Each structure stands twice: as structure tokens, then as C-alpha cells.
Coordinates of C-alpha atoms in Angstrom, one line a residue:
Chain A
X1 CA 6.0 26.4 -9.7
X2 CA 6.2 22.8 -8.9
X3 CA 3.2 21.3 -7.5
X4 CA 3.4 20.4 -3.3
X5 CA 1.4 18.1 -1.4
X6 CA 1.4 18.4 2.6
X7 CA 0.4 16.7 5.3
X8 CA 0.7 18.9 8.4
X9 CA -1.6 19.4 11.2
X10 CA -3.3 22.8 11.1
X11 CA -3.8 22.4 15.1
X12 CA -2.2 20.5 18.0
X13 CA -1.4 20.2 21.7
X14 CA 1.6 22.4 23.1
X15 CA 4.2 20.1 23.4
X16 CA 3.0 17.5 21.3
X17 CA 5.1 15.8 18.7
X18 CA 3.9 16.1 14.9
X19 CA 4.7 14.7 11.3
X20 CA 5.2 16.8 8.8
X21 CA 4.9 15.1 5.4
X22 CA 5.9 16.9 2.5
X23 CA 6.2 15.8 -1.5
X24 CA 6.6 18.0 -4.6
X25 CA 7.0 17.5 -8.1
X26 CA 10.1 17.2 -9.9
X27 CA 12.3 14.7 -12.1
X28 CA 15.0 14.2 -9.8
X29 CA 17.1 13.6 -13.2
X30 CA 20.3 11.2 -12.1
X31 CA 22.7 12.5 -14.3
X32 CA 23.3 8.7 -15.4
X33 CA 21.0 8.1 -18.1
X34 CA 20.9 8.5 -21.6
X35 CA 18.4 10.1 -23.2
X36 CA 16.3 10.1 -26.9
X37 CA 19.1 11.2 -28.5
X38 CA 21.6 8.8 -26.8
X39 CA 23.4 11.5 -25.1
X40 CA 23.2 11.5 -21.0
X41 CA 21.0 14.0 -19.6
X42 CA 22.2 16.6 -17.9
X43 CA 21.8 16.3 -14.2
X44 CA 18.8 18.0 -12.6
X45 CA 17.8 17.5 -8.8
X46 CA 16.7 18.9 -5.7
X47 CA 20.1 19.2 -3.5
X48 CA 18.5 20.9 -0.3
X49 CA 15.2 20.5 1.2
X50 CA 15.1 22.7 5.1
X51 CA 12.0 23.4 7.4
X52 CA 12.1 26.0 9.7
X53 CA 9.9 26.8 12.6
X54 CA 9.5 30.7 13.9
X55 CA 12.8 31.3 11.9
X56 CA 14.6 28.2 13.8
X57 CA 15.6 25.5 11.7
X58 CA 14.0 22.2 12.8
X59 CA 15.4 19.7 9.9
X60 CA 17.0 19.6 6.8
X61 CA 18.1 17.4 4.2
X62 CA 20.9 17.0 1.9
X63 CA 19.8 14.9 -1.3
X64 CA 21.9 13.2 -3.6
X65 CA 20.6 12.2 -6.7
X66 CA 19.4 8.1 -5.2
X67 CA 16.5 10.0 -4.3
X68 CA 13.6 9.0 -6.3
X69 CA 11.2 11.6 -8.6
X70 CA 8.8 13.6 -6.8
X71 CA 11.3 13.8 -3.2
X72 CA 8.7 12.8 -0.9
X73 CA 10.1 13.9 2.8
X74 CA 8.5 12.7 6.1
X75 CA 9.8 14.0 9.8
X76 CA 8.7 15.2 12.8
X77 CA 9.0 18.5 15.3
X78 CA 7.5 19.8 18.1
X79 CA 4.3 21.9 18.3
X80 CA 5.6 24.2 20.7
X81 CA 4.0 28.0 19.9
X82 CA 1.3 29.3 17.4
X83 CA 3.5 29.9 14.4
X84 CA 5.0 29.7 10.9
X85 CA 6.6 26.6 9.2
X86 CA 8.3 27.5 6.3
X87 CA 9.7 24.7 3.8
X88 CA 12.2 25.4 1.2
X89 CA 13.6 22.9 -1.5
X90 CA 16.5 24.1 -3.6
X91 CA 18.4 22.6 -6.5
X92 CA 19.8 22.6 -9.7
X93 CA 19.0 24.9 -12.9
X94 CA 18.2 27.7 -10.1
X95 CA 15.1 25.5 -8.4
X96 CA 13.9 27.3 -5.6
X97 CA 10.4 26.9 -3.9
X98 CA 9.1 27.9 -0.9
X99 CA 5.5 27.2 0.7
X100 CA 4.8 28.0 4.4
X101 CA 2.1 26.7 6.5
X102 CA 0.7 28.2 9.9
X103 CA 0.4 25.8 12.8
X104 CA -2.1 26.6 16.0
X105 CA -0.9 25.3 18.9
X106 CA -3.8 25.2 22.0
X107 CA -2.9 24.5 25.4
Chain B
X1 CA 50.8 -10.5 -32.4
X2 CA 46.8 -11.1 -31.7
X3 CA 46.7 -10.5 -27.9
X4 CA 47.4 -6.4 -28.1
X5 CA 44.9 -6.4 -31.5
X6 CA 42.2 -7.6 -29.1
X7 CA 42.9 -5.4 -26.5
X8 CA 42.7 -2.2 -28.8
X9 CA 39.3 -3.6 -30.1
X10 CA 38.1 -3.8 -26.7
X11 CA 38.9 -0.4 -26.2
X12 CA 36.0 1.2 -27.3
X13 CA 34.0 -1.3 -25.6
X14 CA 35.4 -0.3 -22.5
X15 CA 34.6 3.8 -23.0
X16 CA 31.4 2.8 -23.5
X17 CA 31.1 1.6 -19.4
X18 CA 28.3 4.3 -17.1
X19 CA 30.1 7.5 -16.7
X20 CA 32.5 7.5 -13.7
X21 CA 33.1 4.5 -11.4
X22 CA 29.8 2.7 -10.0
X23 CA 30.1 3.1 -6.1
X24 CA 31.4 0.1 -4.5
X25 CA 31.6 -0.9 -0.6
X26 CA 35.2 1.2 -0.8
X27 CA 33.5 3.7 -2.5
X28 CA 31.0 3.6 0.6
X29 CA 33.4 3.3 3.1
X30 CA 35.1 6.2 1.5
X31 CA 31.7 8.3 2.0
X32 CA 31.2 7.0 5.2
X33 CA 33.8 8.2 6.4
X34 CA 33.4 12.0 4.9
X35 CA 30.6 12.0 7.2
X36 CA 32.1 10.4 10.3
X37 CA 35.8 12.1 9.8
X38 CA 37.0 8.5 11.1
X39 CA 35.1 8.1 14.3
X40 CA 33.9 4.8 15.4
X41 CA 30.5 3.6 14.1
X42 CA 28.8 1.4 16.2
X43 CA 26.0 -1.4 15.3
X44 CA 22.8 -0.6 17.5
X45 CA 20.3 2.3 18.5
X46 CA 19.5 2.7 14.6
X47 CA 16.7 1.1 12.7
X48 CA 16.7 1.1 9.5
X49 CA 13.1 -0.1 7.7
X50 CA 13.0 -0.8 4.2
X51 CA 11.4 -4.1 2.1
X52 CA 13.9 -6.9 1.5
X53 CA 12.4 -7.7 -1.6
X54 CA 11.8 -4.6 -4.4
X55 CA 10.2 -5.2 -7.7
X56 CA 10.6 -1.8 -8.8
X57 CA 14.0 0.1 -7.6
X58 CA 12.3 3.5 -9.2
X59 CA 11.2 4.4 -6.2
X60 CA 11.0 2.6 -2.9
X61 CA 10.2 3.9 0.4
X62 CA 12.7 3.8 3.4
X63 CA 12.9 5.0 6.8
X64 CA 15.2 5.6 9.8
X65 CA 14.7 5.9 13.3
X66 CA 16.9 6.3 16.2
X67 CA 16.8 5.9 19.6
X68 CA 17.3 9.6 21.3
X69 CA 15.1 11.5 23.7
X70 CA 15.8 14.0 21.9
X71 CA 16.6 16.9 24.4
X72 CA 19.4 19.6 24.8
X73 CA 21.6 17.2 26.5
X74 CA 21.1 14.0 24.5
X75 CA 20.4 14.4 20.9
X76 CA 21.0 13.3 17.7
X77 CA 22.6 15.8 15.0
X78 CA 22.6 13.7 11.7
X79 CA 21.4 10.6 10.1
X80 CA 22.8 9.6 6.9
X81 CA 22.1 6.9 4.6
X82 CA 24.3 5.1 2.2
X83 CA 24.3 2.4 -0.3
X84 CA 27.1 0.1 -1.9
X85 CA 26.0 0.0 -6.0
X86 CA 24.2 2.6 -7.4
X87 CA 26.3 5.4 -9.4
X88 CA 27.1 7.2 -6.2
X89 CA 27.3 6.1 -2.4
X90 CA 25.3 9.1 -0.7
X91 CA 21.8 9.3 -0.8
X92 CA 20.5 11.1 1.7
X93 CA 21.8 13.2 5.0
X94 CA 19.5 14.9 7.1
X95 CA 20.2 17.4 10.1
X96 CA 18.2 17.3 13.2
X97 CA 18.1 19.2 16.5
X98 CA 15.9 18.8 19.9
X99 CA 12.7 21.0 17.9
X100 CA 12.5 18.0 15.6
X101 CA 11.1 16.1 18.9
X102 CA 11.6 12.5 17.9
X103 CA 15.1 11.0 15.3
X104 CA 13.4 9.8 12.3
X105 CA 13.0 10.4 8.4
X106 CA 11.3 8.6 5.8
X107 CA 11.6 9.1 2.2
X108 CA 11.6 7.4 -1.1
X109 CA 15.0 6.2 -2.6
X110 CA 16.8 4.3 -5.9
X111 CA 18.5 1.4 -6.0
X112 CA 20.1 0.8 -9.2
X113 CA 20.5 -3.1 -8.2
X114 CA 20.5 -5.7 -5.2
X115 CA 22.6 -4.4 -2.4
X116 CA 23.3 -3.6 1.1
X117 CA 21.9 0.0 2.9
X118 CA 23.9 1.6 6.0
X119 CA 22.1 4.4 8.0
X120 CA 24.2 6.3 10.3
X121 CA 23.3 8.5 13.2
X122 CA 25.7 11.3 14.7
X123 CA 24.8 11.6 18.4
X124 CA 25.2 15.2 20.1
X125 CA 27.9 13.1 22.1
X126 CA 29.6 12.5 19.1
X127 CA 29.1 9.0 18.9
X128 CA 28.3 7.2 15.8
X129 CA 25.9 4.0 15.9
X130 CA 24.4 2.6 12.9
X131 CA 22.5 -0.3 11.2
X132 CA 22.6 -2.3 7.8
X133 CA 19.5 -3.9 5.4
X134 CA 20.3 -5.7 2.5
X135 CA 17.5 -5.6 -0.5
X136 CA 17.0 -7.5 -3.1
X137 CA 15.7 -5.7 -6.3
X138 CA 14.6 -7.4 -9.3
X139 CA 13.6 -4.2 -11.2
X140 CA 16.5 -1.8 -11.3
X141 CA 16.6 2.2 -11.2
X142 CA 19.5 4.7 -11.5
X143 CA 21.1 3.6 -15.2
X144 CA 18.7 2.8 -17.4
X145 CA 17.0 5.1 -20.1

């Protein structure tokens, strides 16, 4: 399991709009660049990152491989019912992590 | 008699260029429009925020927003960011809808050398508008070791 650090409101108005900031550990290996042995290491990157809300997708995100080590990912969405967030990053060499977080809305 | 014996002696050199092509602005403009399927892209509505001057193209932070309210009937469905010379033109697409409340990402990206950024955003009207930010970078990312 690859480390995650979030940043995401436990509580927050109904209605109000929150940011969601999300990094987690991984090389994010181009594909480009030589290694020890002079041969080019094998690419190795996170292709997919979604976030889903209450089973309803609220963003995702295709990644190519200009997207630097340890993908941090910053957006926004709507606090609009006491619920689940569920973030998934998928990739190459079978990566496949997901962490959830509960949200309280009040009001 | 000496010209072709040069040119078979550069030979090797020239198998010894980064695997496949290095993207290029037609390289850009071929993977701009795999996301717009030929539409129109308009300058405007788009921000595009990212430091003009990088010392360290490992990693430096970047971020879009657009002008949307963001509801059923006006919102945007895509932002996508490209760049004219690293290895490959992409570098990141991102899908939005009304939950995501406001049209923005930030994230942190490579640049394998000084160039020019485009961020485009796909309106639910199927409008394209987009905006541009060249950066200068005197550390480079992407190619070497």
C-alpha cells in the first residue's frame, strides 16, 4: 500500500463548496529514462485517479506520464449530504488503491 | 566517396536519439485535437497559473480554472492540459460535472525543457476556450537519468 496524504474537511455547510486535496506515493516512472544499467526503465505510472461521492462520480483524471512523482491532485465538489467519498488511483504493474473518507454535512 | 562514409558513421549516433519522437507544437496540435475532434478553441474564460521561471522542472505546481457556474445547464465537462517538448504532448485531462461545484484543478507537472502550456476547457455547450503560459525552465525533468 502506497502512503496517502488528505486534506478534506471532515464537516461542512450543505451546499458549500470544498477542496479536496489528495497526494500519494509513487514514482511516476516516465518510461524515458535510462537506468543503472543503461537500459530505459520500464514505464510505471498512475493512469487514473476518480473520486466519487455517494457512488456519483464527482471528478476524475487521466494522467500521462508529465505528471510528476508522488501525483498530488487538488479539486473541489459540493458538500451536499452526509456521505462517503471514495478515491481510487489506478495504474500500471496492476496499481490499484482505494481510501474513502466520510464527510458530515450540517445544515 | 567520403560524404556516404560519414553518413553511415553517423548512423549509430542517430539510434542513439530519446526513444520515439520528442512532442513538438504539431505533435500538440495533433493531441489537441484528439481531445477537441476539430472544434474551435477559443482564447478566454481559462486561466492557466503556473511560474514563468522554474529552477527545477521535477516537479512544479500548476493550476487551471475556468469560468463556469457550474450548474446543470452551464457546465464544464473537461479540462485538459498540454505542452509542446517533453517526450509526449498530454499531461493531464480531467473530467468534471456540476457535483464538482467550482472548474478547477491543481497538480504538480514535468517539463522536460523551456516551453509553452495550453489548458483547454470543454463546455457542456460544447464550446472549447482555452489559455496559453510559456515557462522558462533552467533545470530540466522528463529525460534524464
Amino acid at each position: 500500500m502506497a502512503r496517502v496524504l488528505l486534506n478534506i474537511p471532515r464537516t461542512a455547510r450543505k451546499g458549500e463548496v470544498i477542496a479536496i486535496r489528495t497526494l500519494i506515493q509513487h514514482v511516476m516512472e516516465t518510461g524515458y529514462r535510462p537506468g543503472a544499467d543503461g537500459e530505459v526503465l520500464p514505464r510505471d505510472i498512475i493512469r487514473r485517479f476518480t473520486a466519487s461521492f455517494e457512488g456519483e462520480e464527482v471528478f476524475a483524471a487521466d494522467l500521462s506520464p508529465a505528471i510528476a512523482a508522488n501525483p498530488f491532485l487538488s479539486f473541489t465538489m459540493v458538500a451536499s449530504t452526509t456521505g462517503t467519498l471514495v478515491l481510487r488511483w489506478q495504474g500500471d504493474k496492476g496499481f490499484d488503491q482505494t481510501e474513502t473518507r466520510e464527510i458530515m454535512v450540517t445544515g | 566517396m567520403m560524404a556516404p562514409r560519414r553518413l553511415l558513421l553517423a548512423a549509430p549516433a542517430l539510434l542513439l536519439l530519446p526513444r520515439g519522437s520528442r512532442a513538438s507544437p504539431e505533435a500538440m496540435a495533433e493531441a489537441v485535437r484528439g481531445f477537441t475532434g476539430g472544434a474551435e478553441i477559443r482564447p478566454g474564460r481559462v486561466t492557466l497559473e503556473i511560474s514563468p521561471l522554474v529552477e527545477n522542472g521535477n516537479t512544479v505546481p500548476l493550476s487551471v480554472s475556468v469560468e463556469s457556474p457550474m450548474t446543470e445547464a452551464e457546465h464544464v465537462r473537461a479540462i485538459a492540459v498540454f505542452n509542446e517538448r517533453n517526450p509526449q504532448p498530454h499531461v493531464i485531462t480531467v473530467h468534471l460535472n456540476p457535483r464538482a461545484g467550482r472548474a478547477m484543478l491543481a497538480t504538480h507537472i514535468r517539463l522536460a525543457t523551456s516551453q509553452t502550456l495550453l489548458a483547454v476547457a470543454q463546455f457542456s455547450d460544447g464550446s472549447f476556450w482555452s489559455d496559453r503560459a510559456q515557462v522558462v525552465v533552467t533545470l530540466a525533468a522528463c529525460v534524464e537519468g
